[in-house]
Coordinates of C-alpha atoms and ligand atoms in Angstrom, one line a residue:
X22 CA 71.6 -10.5 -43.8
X23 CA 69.0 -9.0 -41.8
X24 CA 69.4 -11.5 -39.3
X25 CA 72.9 -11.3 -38.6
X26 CA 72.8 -7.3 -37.9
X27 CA 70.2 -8.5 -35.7
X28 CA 72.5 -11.0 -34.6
X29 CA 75.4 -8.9 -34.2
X30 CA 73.2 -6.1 -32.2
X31 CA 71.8 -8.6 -29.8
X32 CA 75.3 -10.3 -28.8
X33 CA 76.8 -6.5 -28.6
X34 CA 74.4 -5.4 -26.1
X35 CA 74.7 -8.7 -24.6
X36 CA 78.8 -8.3 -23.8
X37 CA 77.8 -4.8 -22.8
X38 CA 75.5 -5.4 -20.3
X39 CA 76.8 -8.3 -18.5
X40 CA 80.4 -6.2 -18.9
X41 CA 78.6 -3.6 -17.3
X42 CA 77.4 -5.8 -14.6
X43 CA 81.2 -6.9 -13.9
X44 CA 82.5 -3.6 -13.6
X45 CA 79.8 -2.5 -11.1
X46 CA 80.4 -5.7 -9.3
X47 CA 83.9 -5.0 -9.3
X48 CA 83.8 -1.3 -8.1
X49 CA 81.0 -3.1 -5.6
X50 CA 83.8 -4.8 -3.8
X51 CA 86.3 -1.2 -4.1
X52 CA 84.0 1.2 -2.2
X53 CA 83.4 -0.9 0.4
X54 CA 86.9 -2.1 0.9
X55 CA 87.7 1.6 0.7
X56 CA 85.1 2.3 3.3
X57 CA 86.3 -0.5 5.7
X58 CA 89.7 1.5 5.7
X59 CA 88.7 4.6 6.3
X60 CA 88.4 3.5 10.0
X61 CA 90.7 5.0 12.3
X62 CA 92.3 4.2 15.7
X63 CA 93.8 7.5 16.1
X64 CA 90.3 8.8 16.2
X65 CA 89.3 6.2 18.1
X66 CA 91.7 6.7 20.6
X67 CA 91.2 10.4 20.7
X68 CA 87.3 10.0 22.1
X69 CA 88.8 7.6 24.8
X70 CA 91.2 10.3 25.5
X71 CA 88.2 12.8 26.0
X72 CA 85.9 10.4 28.3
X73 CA 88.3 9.6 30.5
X74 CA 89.0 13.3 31.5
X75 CA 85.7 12.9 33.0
X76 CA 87.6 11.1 35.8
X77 CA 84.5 8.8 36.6
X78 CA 81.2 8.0 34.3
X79 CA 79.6 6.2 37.4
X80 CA 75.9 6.5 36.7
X81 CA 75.3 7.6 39.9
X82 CA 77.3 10.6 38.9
X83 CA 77.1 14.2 37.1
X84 CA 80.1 13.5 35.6
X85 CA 78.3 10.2 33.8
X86 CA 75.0 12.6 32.6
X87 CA 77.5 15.2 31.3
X88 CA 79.3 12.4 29.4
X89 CA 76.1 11.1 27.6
X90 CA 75.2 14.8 26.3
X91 CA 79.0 14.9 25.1
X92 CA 78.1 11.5 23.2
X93 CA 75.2 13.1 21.9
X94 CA 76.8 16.2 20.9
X95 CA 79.3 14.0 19.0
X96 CA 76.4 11.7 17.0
X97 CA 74.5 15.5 16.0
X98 CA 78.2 16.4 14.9
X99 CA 78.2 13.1 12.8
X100 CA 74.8 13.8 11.2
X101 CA 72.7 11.3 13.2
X102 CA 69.2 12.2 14.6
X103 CA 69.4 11.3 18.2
X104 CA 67.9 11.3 21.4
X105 CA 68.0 10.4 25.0
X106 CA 65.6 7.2 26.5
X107 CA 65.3 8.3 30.2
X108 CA 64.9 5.0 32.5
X109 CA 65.5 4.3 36.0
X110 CA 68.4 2.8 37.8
X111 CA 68.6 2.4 42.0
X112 CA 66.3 5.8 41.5
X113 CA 67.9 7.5 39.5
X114 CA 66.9 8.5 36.1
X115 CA 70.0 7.6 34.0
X116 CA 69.9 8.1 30.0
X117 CA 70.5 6.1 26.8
X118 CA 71.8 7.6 23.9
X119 CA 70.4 6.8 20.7
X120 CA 71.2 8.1 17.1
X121 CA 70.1 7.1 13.8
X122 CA 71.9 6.9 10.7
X123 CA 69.5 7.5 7.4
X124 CA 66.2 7.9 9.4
X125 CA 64.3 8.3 6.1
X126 CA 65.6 5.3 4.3
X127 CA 63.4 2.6 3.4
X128 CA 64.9 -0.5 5.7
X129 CA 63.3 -3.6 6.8
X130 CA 66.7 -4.9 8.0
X131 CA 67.5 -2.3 10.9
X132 CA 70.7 -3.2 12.5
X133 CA 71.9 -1.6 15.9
X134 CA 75.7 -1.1 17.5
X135 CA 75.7 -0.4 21.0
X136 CA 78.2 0.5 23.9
X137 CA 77.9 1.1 27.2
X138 CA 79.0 4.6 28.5
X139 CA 79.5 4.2 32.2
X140 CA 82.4 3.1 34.3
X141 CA 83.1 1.7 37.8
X142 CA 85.2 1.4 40.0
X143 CA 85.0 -1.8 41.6
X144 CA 86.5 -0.4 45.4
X145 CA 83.2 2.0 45.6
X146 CA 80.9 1.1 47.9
X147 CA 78.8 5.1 48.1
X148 CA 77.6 8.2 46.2
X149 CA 80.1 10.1 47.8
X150 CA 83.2 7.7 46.9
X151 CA 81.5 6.9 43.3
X152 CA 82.1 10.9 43.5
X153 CA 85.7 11.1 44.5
X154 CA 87.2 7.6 43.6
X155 CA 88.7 8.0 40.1
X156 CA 86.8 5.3 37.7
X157 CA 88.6 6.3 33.9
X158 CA 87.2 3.3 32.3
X159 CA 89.4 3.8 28.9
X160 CA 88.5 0.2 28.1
X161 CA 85.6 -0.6 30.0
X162 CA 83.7 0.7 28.6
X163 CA 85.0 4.3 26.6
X164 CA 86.9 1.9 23.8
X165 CA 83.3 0.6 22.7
X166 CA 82.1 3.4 22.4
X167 CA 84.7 5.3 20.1
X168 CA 84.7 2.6 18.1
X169 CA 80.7 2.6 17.7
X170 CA 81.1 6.4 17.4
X171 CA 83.7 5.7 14.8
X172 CA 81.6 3.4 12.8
X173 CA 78.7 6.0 12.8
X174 CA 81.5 8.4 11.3
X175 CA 82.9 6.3 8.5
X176 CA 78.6 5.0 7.6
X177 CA 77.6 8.3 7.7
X178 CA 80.5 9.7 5.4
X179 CA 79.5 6.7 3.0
X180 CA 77.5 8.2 0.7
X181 CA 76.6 4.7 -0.8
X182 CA 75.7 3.3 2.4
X183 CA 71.7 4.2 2.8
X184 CA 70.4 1.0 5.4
X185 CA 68.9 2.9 8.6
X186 CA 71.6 2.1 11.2
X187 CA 70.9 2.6 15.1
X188 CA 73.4 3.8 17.4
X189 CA 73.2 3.2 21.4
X190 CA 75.0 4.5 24.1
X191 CA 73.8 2.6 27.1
X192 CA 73.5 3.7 30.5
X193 CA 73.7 2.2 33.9
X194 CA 75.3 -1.4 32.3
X195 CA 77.8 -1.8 35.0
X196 CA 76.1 -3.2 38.4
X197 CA 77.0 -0.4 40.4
X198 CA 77.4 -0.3 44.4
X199 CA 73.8 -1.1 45.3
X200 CA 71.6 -2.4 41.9
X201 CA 72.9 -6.1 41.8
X202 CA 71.5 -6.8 38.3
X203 CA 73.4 -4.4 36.1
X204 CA 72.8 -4.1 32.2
X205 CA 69.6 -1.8 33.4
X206 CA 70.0 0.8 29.9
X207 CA 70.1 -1.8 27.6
X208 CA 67.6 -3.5 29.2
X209 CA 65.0 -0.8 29.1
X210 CA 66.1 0.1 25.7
X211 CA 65.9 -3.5 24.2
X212 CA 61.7 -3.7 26.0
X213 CA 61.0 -0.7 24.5
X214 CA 61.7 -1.7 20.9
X215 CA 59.9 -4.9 21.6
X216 CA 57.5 -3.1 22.8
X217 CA 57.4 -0.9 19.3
X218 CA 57.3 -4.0 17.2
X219 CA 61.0 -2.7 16.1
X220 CA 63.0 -5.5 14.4
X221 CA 66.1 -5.6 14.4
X222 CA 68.6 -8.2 11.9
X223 CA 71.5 -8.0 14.2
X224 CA 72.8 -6.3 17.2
X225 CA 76.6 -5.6 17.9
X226 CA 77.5 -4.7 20.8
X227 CA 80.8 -3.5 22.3
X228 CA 82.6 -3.9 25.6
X229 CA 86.1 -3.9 26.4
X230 CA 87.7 -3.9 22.7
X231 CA 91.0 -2.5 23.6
X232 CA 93.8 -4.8 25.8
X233 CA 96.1 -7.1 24.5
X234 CA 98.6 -9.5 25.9
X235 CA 100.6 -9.7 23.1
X236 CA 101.6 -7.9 19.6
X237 CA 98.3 -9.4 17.5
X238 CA 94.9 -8.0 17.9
X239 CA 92.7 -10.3 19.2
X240 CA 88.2 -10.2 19.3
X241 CA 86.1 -12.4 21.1
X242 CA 82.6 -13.2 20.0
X243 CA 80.5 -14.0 22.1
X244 CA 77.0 -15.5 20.5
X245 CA 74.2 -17.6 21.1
X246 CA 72.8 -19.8 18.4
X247 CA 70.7 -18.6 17.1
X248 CA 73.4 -15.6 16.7
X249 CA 75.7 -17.7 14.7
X250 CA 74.8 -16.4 11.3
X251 CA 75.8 -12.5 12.9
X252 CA 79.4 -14.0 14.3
X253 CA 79.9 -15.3 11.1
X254 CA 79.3 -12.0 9.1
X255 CA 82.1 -10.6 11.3
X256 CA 84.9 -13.1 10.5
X257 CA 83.5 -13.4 6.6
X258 CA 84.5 -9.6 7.1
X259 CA 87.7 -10.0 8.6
X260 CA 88.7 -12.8 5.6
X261 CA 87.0 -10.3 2.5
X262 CA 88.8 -7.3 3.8
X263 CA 91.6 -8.7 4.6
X264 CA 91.9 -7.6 8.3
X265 CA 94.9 -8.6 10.7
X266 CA 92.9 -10.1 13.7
X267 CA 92.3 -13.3 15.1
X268 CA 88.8 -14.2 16.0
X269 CA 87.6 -16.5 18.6
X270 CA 83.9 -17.4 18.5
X271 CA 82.4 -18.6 22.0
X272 CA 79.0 -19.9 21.6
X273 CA 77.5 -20.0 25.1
X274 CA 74.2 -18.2 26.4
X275 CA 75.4 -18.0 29.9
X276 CA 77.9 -15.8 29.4
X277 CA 75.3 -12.6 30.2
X278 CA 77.9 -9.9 31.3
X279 CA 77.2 -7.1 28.9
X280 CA 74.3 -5.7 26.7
X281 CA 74.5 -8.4 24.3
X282 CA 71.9 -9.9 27.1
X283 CA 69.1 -7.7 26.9
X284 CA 68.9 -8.8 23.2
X285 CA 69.0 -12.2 23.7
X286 CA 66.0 -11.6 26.3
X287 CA 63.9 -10.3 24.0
X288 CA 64.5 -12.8 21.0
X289 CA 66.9 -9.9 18.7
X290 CA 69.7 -11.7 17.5
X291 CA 72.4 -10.1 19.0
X292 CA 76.7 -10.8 19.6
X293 CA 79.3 -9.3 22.1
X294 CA 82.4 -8.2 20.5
X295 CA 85.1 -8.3 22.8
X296 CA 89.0 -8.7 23.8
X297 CA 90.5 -11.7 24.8
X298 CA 89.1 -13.8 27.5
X299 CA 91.7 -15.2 29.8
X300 CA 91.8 -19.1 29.1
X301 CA 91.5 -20.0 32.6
X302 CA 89.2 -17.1 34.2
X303 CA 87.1 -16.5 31.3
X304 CA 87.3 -12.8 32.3
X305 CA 88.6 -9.6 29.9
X306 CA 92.4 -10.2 29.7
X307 CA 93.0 -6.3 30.9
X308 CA 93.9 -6.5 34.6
X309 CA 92.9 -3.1 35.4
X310 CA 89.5 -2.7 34.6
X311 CA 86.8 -1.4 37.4
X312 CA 90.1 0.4 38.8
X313 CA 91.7 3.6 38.8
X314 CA 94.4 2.2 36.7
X315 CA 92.1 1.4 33.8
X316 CA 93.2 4.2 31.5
X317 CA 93.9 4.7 27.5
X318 CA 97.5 4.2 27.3
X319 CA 97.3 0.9 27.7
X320 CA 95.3 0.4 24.9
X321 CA 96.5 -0.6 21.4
X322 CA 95.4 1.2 18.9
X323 CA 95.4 -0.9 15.9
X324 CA 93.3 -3.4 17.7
X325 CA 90.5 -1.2 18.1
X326 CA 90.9 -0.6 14.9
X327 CA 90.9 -3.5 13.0
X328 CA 87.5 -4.4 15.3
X329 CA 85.7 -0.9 14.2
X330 CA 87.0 -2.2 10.8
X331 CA 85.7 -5.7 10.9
X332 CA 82.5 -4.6 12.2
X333 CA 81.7 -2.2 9.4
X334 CA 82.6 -4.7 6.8
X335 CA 79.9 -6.9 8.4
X336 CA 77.5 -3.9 8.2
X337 CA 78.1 -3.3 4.9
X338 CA 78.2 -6.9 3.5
X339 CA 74.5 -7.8 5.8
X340 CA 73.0 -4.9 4.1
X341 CA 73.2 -6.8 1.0
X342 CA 73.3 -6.1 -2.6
X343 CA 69.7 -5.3 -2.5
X344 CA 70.8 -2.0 -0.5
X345 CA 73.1 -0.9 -2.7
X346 CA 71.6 2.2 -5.1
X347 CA 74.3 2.5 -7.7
X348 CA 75.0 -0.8 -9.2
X349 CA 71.6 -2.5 -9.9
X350 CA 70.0 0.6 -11.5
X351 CA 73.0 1.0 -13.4
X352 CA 72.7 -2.3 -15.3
X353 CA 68.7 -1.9 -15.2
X354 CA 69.4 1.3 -17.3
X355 CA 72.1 -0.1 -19.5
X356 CA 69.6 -3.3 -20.0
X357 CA 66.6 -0.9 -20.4
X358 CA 68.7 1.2 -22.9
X359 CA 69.7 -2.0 -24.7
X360 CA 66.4 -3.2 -25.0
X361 CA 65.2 -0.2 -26.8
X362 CA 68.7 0.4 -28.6
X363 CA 67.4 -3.3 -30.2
X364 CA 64.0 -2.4 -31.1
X365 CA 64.6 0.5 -32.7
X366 CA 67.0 -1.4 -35.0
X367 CA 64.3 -4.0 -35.6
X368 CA 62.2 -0.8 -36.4
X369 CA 64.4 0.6 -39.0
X370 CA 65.2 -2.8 -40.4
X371 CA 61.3 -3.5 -40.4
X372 CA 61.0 0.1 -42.3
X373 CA 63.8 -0.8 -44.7
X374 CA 62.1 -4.2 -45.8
X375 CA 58.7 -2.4 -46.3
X376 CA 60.8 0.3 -48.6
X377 CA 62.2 -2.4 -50.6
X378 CA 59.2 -4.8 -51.0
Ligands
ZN22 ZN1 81.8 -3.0 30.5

């Protein structure tokens, strides 16, 4: 007799814990499904609206220091603690702009999304035409970062998202009409948190998210091998939240033309997200980029989209379970509870037998 109650206690907290455990699995899946949503390409489309009234974001340029405040003004707005990494580009000082998501969290998996702010005009060949020749750059590189500044927005509105997340707005990436090397903000960013001893899980970076040729939306990853596990959280992402875009995966560490780079160079796993490369160039499908031409309308909206969208579901999937406040206490408590729920029975029970004997 005494055994079954026992019995009959035990599998009861049993089914409730491990029902307990379902459910929080199951609304473990919801919020972050929800959260992958939330991302908007109206919004996004709105920031590449306001960059490119800046008419050029040459980083030889006032217009392309007044542009990284802006940025900076938006990741405060967000509720990101930011600053700006001065570093020197044909002698200038040019800025990267950095913000942090959850700077007090506890995170030994830092992850990082970055963008480079400045555009070019490719007919420039001076200060003063950099000056006067329009250089919109709607998708090279402003769609990157209204995504990245979209992403910040839609983390930072999580309230069950906690992982310390870096956001970077690079400076000075595009070569410009006298540096030949290019890529010179990530690259002092990327030696500086080497430097630091700052590790990083994965990098993301964005550049030229926006064109299409035709009515899908199309990414290209770019990655290096030892990458491949990062490129592979993006299009697990794309399948688990159900997202409509078609990914292309090139695995090749030559192809150095964005930020993505600087990672690689100092051993930080890192991937480029961009559109699609033209089959027989290898180049950005959109014909108009480094011109005057290269302006927002052009730009589909849903594709940006669905890659914001992607990318946070990798975010928020890499940040693992183990990151995730809510559901493991949860069942810890109910378990806890159950365990003491159990021995308080045995108590009674144990009390009852000494009454009767
Ligand atoms: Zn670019």
């Amino acid at each position: 007799m005494k055994r079954a109650v026992a019995l009959v206690v035990f599998l009861a907290l049993t089914v409730h814990v491990s029902h307990a455990q379902a459910e929080s699995a199951t609304s473990d899946t919801e919020w972050k499904a929800v959260t992958v949503n939330e991302a908007s390409g109206y919004r996004i489309l709105q920031t590449i609206l306001e960059l490119q009234t800046f008419e050029t974001r040459d980083f030889h340029t006032e217009e392309s220091a007044a542009s990284a405040l802006l940025i900076q003004q938006w990741m405060e707005d967000i509720g990101l603690e930011t600053q700006l990494q001065e570093f020197e580009a044909d002698g200038l000082i040019v800025v990267n702009v950095i913000g942090t998501l959850n700077p007090q969290s506890v995170s030994s998996d830092l992850h990082l999304i970055g963008a480079h702010y400045d555009s070019r005009n490719r007919y420039v060949t001076s200060i003063t035409e950099a000056e006067n020749e329009s250089a919109p750059g709607a998708d090279d590189n402003a769609s990157g970062v209204a995504a990245m500044l979209e992403i910040a927005y839609v983390l930072a509105s999580c309230e069950r998202f906690e992982a310390t997340t870096r956001f970077v707005a690079f400076g000075a990436e595009e070569r410009g009409f006298v540096n030949k090397s290019g890529l010179a903000g990530s690259s002092a960013f990327a030696q500086a948190e080497a430097d630091g001893g700052i590790g990083y899980g994965a990098t993301f970076v964005m550049d030229m998210i926006g064109f299409q040729t035709e009515n899908d939306s199309r990414m290209t990853i770019v990655t290096n091998n030892e990458s491949a596990n990062i490129a592979q959280s993006v299009t697990d992402a794309v399948v688990a939240y159900d997202i409509d875009l078609l990914v292309d995966i090139v695995s090749d560490e030559s192809l150095r033309y964005s930020d993505h780079a600087s990672f690689w160079d100092h051993g930080y796993p890192s991937i480029l997200m961009i559109e699609e490369l033209d089959p027989s160039t290898g180049a950005p499908v959109n014909p108009y980029y480094h011109t005057e031409s290269d302006t927002a309308n052009k730009l589909s909206i849903k594709q940006m989209e669905e890659i914001a969208s992607a990318l946070i579901g990798a975010v928020l999937d890499l940040t693992g379970p183990g990151e995730d406040s809510y559901s493991f206490p949860y069942s810890t408590v109910l378990a806890v509870a159950g365990v003491s729920g159990l021995a308080l029975v045995v108590v009674a029970i144990a009390r009852r037998k000494r009454r009767v004997s």
